[in-house]
Coordinates of C-alpha atoms in Angstrom, one line a residue:
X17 CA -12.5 -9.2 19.0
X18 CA -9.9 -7.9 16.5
X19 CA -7.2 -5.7 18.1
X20 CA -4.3 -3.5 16.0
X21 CA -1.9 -1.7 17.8
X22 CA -0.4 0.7 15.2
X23 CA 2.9 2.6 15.0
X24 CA 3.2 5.8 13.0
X25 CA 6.4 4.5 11.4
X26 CA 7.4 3.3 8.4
X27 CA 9.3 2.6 5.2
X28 CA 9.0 6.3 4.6
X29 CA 10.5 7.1 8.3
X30 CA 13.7 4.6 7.8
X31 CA 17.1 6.5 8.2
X32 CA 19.1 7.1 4.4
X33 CA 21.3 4.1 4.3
X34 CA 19.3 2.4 6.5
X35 CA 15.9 2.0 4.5
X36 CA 14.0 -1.5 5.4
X37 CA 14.4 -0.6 9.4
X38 CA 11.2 -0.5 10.4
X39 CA 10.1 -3.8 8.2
X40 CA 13.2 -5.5 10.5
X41 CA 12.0 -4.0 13.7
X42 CA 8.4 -5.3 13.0
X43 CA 10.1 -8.9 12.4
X44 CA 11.7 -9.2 15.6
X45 CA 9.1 -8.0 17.7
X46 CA 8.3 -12.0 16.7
X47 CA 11.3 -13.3 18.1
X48 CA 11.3 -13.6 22.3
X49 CA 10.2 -11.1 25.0
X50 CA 10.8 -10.5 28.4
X51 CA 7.6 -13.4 28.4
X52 CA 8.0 -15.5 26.0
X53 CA 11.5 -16.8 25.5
X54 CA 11.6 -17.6 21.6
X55 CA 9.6 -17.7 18.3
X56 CA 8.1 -20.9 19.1
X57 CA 6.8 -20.5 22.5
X58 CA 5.2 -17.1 20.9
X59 CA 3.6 -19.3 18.0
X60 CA 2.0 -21.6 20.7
X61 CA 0.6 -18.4 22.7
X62 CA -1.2 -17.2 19.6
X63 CA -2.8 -21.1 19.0
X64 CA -3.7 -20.7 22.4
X65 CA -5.3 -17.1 23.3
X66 CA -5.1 -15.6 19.4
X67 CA -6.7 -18.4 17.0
X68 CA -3.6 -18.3 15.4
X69 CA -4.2 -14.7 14.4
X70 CA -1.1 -12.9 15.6
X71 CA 0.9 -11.5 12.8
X72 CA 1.6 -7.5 11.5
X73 CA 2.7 -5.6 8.5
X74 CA 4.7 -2.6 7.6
X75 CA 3.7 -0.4 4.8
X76 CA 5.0 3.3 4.2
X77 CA 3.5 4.9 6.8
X78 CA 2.6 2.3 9.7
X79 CA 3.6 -0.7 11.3
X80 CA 0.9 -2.4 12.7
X81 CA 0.6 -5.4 14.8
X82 CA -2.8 -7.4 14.8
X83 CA -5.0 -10.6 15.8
X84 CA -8.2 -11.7 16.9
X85 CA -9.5 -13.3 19.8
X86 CA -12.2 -14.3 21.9
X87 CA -14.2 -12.3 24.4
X88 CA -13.1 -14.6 27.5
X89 CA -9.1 -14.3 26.5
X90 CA -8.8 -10.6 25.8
X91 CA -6.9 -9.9 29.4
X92 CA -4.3 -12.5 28.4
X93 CA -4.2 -11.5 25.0
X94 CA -3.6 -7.7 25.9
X95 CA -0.9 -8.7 28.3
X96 CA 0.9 -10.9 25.6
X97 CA 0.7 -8.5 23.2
X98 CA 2.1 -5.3 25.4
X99 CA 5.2 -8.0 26.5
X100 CA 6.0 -8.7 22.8
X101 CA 5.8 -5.0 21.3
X102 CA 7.1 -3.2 24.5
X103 CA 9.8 -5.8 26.1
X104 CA 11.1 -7.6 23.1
X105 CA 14.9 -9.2 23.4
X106 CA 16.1 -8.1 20.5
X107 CA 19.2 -10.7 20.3
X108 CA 21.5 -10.6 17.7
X109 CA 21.7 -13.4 16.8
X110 CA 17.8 -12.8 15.9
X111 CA 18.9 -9.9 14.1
X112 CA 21.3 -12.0 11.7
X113 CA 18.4 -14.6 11.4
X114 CA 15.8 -11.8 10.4
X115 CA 18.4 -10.6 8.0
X116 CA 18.9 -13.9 5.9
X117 CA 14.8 -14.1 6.2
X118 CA 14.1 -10.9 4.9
X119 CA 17.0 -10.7 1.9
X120 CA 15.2 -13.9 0.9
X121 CA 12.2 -12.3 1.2
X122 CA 13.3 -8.8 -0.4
X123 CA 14.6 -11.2 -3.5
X124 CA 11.4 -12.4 -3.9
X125 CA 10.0 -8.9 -5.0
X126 CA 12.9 -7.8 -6.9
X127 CA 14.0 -11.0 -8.4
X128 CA 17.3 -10.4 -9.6
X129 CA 20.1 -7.3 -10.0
X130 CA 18.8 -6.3 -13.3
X131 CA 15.3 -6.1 -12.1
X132 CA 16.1 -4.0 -9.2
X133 CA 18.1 -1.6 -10.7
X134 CA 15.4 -1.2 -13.8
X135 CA 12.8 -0.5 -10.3
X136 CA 15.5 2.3 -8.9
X137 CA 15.2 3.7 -12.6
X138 CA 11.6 3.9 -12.9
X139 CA 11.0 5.2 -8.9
X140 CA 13.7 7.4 -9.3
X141 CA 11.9 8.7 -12.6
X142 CA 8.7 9.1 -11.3
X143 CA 9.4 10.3 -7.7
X144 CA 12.7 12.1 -8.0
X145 CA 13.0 14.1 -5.1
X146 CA 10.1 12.1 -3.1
X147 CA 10.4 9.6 -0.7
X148 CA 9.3 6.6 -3.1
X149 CA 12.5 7.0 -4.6
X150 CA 14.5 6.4 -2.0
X151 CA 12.7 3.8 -0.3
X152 CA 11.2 1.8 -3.1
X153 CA 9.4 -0.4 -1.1
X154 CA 8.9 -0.9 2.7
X155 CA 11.6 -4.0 2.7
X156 CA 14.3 -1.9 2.2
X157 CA 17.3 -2.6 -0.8
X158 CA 19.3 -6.3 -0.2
X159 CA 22.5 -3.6 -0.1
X160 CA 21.1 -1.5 3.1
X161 CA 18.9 -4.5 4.9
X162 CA 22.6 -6.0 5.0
X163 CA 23.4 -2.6 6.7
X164 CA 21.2 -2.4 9.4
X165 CA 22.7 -3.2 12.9
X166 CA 21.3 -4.9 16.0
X167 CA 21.6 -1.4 17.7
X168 CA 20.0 0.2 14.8
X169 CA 16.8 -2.1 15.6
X170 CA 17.2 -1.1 19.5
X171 CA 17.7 2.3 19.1
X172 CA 14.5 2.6 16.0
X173 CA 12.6 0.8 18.6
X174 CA 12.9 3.1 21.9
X175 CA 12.5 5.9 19.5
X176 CA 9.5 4.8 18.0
X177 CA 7.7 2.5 20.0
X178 CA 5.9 5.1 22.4
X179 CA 2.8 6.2 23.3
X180 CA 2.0 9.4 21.6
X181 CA 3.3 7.2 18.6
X182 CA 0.7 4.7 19.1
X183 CA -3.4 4.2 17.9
X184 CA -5.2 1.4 18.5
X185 CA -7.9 0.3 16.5
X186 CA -10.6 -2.6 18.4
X187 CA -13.6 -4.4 16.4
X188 CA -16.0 -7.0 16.7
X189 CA -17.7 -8.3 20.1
X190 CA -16.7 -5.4 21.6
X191 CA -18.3 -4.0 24.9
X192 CA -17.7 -0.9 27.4
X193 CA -15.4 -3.0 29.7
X194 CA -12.9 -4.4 26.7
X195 CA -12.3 -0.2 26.1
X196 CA -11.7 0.2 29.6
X197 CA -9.3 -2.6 29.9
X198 CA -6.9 -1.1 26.8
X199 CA -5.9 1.6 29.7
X200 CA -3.9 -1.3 31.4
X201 CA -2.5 -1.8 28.1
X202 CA -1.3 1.6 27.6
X203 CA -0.6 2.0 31.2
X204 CA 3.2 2.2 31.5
X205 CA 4.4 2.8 27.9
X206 CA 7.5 6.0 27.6
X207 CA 6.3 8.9 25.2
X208 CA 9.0 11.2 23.5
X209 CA 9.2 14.0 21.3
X210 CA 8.7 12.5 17.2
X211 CA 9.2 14.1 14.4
X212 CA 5.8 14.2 12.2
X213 CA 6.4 13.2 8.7
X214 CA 6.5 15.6 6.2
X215 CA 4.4 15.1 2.9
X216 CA 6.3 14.9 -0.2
X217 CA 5.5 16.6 -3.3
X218 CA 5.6 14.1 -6.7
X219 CA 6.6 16.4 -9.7
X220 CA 6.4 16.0 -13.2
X221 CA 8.5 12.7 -14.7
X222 CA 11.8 13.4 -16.5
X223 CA 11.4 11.3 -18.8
X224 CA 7.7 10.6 -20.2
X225 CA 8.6 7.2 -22.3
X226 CA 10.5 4.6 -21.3
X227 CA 11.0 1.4 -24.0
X228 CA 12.6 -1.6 -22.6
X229 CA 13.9 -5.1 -23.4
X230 CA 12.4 -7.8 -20.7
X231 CA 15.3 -10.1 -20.8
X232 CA 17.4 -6.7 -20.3
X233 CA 15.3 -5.9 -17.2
X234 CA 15.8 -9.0 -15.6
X235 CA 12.1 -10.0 -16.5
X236 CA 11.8 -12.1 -19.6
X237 CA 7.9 -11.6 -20.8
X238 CA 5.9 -13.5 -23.6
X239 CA 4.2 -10.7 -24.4
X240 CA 4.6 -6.9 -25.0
X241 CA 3.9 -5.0 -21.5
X242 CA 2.4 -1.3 -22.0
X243 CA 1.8 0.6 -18.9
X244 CA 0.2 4.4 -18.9
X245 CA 0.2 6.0 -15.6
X246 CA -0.2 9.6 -14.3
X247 CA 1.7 9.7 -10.7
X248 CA 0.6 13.1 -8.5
X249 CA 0.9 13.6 -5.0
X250 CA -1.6 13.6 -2.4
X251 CA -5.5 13.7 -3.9
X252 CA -7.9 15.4 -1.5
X253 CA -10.7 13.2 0.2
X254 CA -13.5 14.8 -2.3
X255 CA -11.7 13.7 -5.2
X256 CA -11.2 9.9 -4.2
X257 CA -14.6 9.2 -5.6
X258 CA -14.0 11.0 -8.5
X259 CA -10.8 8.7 -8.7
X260 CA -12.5 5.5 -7.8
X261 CA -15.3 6.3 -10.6
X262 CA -13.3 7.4 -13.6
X263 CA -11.2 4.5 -13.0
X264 CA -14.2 2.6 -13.3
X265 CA -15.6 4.4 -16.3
X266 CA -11.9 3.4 -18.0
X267 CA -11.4 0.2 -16.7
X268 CA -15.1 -0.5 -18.8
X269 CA -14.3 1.1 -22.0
X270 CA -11.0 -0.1 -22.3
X271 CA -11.6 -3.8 -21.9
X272 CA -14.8 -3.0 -23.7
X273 CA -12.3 -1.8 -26.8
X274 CA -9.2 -3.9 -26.8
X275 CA -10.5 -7.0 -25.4
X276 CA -14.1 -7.6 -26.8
X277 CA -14.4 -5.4 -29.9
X278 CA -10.8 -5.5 -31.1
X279 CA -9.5 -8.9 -29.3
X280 CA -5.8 -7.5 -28.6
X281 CA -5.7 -8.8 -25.1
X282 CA -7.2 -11.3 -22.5
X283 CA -7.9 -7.9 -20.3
X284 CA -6.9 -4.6 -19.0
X285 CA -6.6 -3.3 -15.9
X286 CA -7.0 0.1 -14.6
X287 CA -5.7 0.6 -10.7
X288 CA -6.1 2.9 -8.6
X289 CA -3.5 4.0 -5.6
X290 CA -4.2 6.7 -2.7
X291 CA -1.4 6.7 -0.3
X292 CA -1.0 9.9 2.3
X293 CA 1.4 11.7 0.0
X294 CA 1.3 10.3 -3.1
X295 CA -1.5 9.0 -5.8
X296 CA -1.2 6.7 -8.7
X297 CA -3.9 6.1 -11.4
X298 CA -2.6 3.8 -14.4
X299 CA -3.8 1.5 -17.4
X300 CA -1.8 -1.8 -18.0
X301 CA -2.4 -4.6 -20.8
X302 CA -0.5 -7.1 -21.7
X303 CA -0.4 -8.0 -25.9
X304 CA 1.3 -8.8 -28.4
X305 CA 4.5 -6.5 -29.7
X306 CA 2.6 -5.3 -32.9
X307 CA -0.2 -4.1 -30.9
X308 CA 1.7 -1.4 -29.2
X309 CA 1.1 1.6 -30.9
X310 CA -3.2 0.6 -31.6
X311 CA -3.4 0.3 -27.5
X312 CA -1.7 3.2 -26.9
X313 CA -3.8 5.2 -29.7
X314 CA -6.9 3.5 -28.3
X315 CA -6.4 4.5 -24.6
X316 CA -5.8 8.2 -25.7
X317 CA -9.1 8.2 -27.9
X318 CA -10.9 7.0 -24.9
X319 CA -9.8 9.5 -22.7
X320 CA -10.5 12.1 -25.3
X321 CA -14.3 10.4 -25.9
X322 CA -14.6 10.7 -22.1
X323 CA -13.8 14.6 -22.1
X324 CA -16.0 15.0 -25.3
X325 CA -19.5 14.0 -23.1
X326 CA -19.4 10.5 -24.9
X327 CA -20.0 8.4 -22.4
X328 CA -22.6 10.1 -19.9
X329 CA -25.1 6.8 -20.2
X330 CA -21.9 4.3 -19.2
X331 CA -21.0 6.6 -16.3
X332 CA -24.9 6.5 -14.9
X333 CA -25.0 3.3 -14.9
X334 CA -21.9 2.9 -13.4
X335 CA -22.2 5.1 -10.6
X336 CA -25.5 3.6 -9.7
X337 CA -23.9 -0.1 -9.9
X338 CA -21.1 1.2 -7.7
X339 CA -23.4 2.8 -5.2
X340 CA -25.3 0.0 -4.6
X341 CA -22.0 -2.3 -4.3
X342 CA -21.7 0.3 -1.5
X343 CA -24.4 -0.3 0.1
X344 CA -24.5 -3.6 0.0
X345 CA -20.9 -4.6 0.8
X346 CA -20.6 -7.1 3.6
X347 CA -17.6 -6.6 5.6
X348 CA -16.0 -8.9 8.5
X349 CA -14.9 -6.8 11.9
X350 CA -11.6 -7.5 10.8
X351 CA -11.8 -5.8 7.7
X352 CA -13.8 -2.7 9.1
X353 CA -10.4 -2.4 11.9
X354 CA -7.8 -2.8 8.9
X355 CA -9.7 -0.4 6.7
X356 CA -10.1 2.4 9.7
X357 CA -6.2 2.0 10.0
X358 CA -5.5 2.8 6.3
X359 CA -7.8 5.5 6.6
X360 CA -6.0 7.0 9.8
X361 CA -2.3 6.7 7.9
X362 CA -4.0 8.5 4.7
X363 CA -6.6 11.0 5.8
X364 CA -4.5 12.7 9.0
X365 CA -6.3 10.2 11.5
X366 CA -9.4 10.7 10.4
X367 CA -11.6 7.1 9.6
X368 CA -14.3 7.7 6.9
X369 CA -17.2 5.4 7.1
X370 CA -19.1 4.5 4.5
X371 CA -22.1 6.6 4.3
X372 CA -20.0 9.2 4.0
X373 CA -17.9 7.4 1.2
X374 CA -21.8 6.8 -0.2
X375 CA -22.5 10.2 0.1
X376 CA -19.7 11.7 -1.6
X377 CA -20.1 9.0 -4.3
X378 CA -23.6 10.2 -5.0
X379 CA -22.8 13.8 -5.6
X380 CA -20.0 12.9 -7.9
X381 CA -20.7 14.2 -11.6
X382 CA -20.0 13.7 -15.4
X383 CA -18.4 17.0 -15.2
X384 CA -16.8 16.0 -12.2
X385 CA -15.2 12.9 -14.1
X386 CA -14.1 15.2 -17.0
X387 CA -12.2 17.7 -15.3
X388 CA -10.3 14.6 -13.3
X389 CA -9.3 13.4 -16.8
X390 CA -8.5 16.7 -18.4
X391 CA -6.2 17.4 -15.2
X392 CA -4.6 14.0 -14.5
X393 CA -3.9 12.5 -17.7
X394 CA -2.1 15.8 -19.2
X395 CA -0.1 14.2 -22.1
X396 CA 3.3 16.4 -20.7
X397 CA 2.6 14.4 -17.3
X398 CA 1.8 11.1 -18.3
X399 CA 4.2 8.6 -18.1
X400 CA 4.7 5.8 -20.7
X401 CA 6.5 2.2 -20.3
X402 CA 6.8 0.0 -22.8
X403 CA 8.2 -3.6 -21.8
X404 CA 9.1 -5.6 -24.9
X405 CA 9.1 -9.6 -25.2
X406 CA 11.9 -11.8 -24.9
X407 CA 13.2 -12.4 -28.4
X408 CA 15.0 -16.0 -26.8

């Protein structure tokens, strides 16, 4: 049985000055409880009752604390859970170990000064005005991490940690009585009033172009680094598989282009990002400095083939290949609970299973995939960063 208890709070919830909160809450919920008396003893409990399985993450939105277990050790595992998330002790000197831990780990995403600050320029670009910028990611800055207080983490967590705060998401061996035991779980837990999120609006970038030295950025690269990407704010559930199939459609003709016809690259890759209030679609390829300007030209010409009806046959096929990898994916019970929690942050607690993802995917056009790109990649919002090699 997989179990996630889920907080609606996250990076996007911290306090200004205080931006990493909720990641350092989630950390020493790990720490002791009322229960269990230190990290170590909590470590055995999970071995124990949780096949090792306890753990959580914060992203944006949610903090979410999750394991799995077996049928006969659910009770125990409910009750250990509700102890640790509920009663935690909250020590400080937990709080100064959680903040050497997590500046470490913050470090490890922005790597140095330079680096962070080139982040803040490009966020601050790209979101101005949304919460992205502030927050950058849901660790929090090294400068306001080193801010937050032991009553900061108390306070965050009586204020957020409540019941009409709370979802819970169960998979897996499940039966009538294991639903009927979560109201013992909730059984107990203080609601208050919270303030809903409000959805931030992404606006056009102020600056469409952005050329940089690596070794200037704090991130020396062998190779030229060209990223296009269109940043909007929230796309509506009928247009994800619009998204999810012109990326597709992209991410095969422009490998197709600069990797097998023209050799300029080993590969390129075209993500995709859907988050509750803001979208990201963008091409990345890493080559050498005097291919620049041919990617660039090349990515544009694609786009413009795309909007010209060129490529109706290589979108068939590729809506039929990514129909059947619908129907045929195989998922574990863990992976169907993490996905419905995503889907609950991003789609106002709704979860969309996959016949409906199948049937929206089936009804998705070439016209449909035109308008996307005439719409989304607009030359006066597309964005445009170019990472130059290290000349040392």
């Amino acid at each position: 049985i997989n179990i996630y208890a889920v907080f609606n709070v996250g990076a996007f919830n911290d306090p200004e000055g205080k931006e990493g909160l909720s990641h350092f809450l989630e950390h020493m919920i790990f720490d002791g409880s009322s229960k269990f008396k230190d990290k170590k003893t909590i470590q055995g409990w999970s071995k124990k009752y949780a096949l090792n399985s306890w753990n959580a993450w914060t992203s944006f939105y949610q903090t979410s604390y999750h394991l799995r277990c077996l049928p006969e050790n659910y009770k125990e595992v409910l009750s250990g859970m509700k102890d640790m998330i509920f009663n935690p002790l909250l020590k400080q000197e937990d709080a100064e170990h959680e903040r050497r831990v997590i500046t470490q780990e913050s470090w490890r995403f922005y790597k140095n000064e330079k680096h962070l600050n080139y982040l803040k320029e490009v966020s601050n670009n790209l979101f101005y005005g949304h919460n992205f910028s502030r927050v950058g990611c849901a660790l929090g800055w090294p400068k306001t991490i080193a801010k937050i207080t032991q009553n900061d983490v108390k306070k965050w967590h009586s204020d957020r940690y409540v019941k009409n705060n709370l979802q819970i998401v169960i998979t897996g061996a499940v039966e009538e009585k294991h639903i009927k035991d979560m109201s013992e779980f909730i059984r107990g837990i203080s609601t208050k009033p919270i303030t809903k999120y409000v959805k931030g609006v992404v606006k056009k970038p102020k600056l469409l172009k952005i050329v940089k030295n690596s070794e200037d950025i704090g991130d020396p690269k062998e190779q030229a680094e060209v990223t296009v990407s269109r940043t909007t704010s929230y796309l509506p559930e009928k247009q994800v598989q619009v998204a999810n199939l012109f990326r597709s459609l992209v991410s095969d003709l422009t490998n197709e282009r600069l990797r097998f016809e023209k050799g300029l690259c080993y590969g390129v890759s075209v993500s995709l990002w859907l988050d509750a209030d803001f979208s990201e679609i963008f091409m990345n390829i890493k080559t050498d400095e005097k291919n620049i300007e041919i990617v660039q030209k090349e990515f544009w010409k694609i786009l413009k083939e795309i909007e010209q009806g060129k490529h109706t046959d290589k979108f068939n096929t590729i809506k039929k290949v990514y129909i059947d990898q619908i129907k045929s994916k195989e998922r574990t019970s863990d992976q169907i609970a993490n996905d419905a929690v995503k889907d609950l942050s991003r789609y106002d607690n709704k979860i969309i299973p996959l016949s409906k993802e199948l049937k929206e995917m089936e009804m998705v056009s070439y016209k449909d995939i035109v308008k996307f790109s005439k719409d989304i990649f607009n030359p006066k919002s597309v964005f445009t960063e170019i990472i130059l090699p290290s000349k040392k």
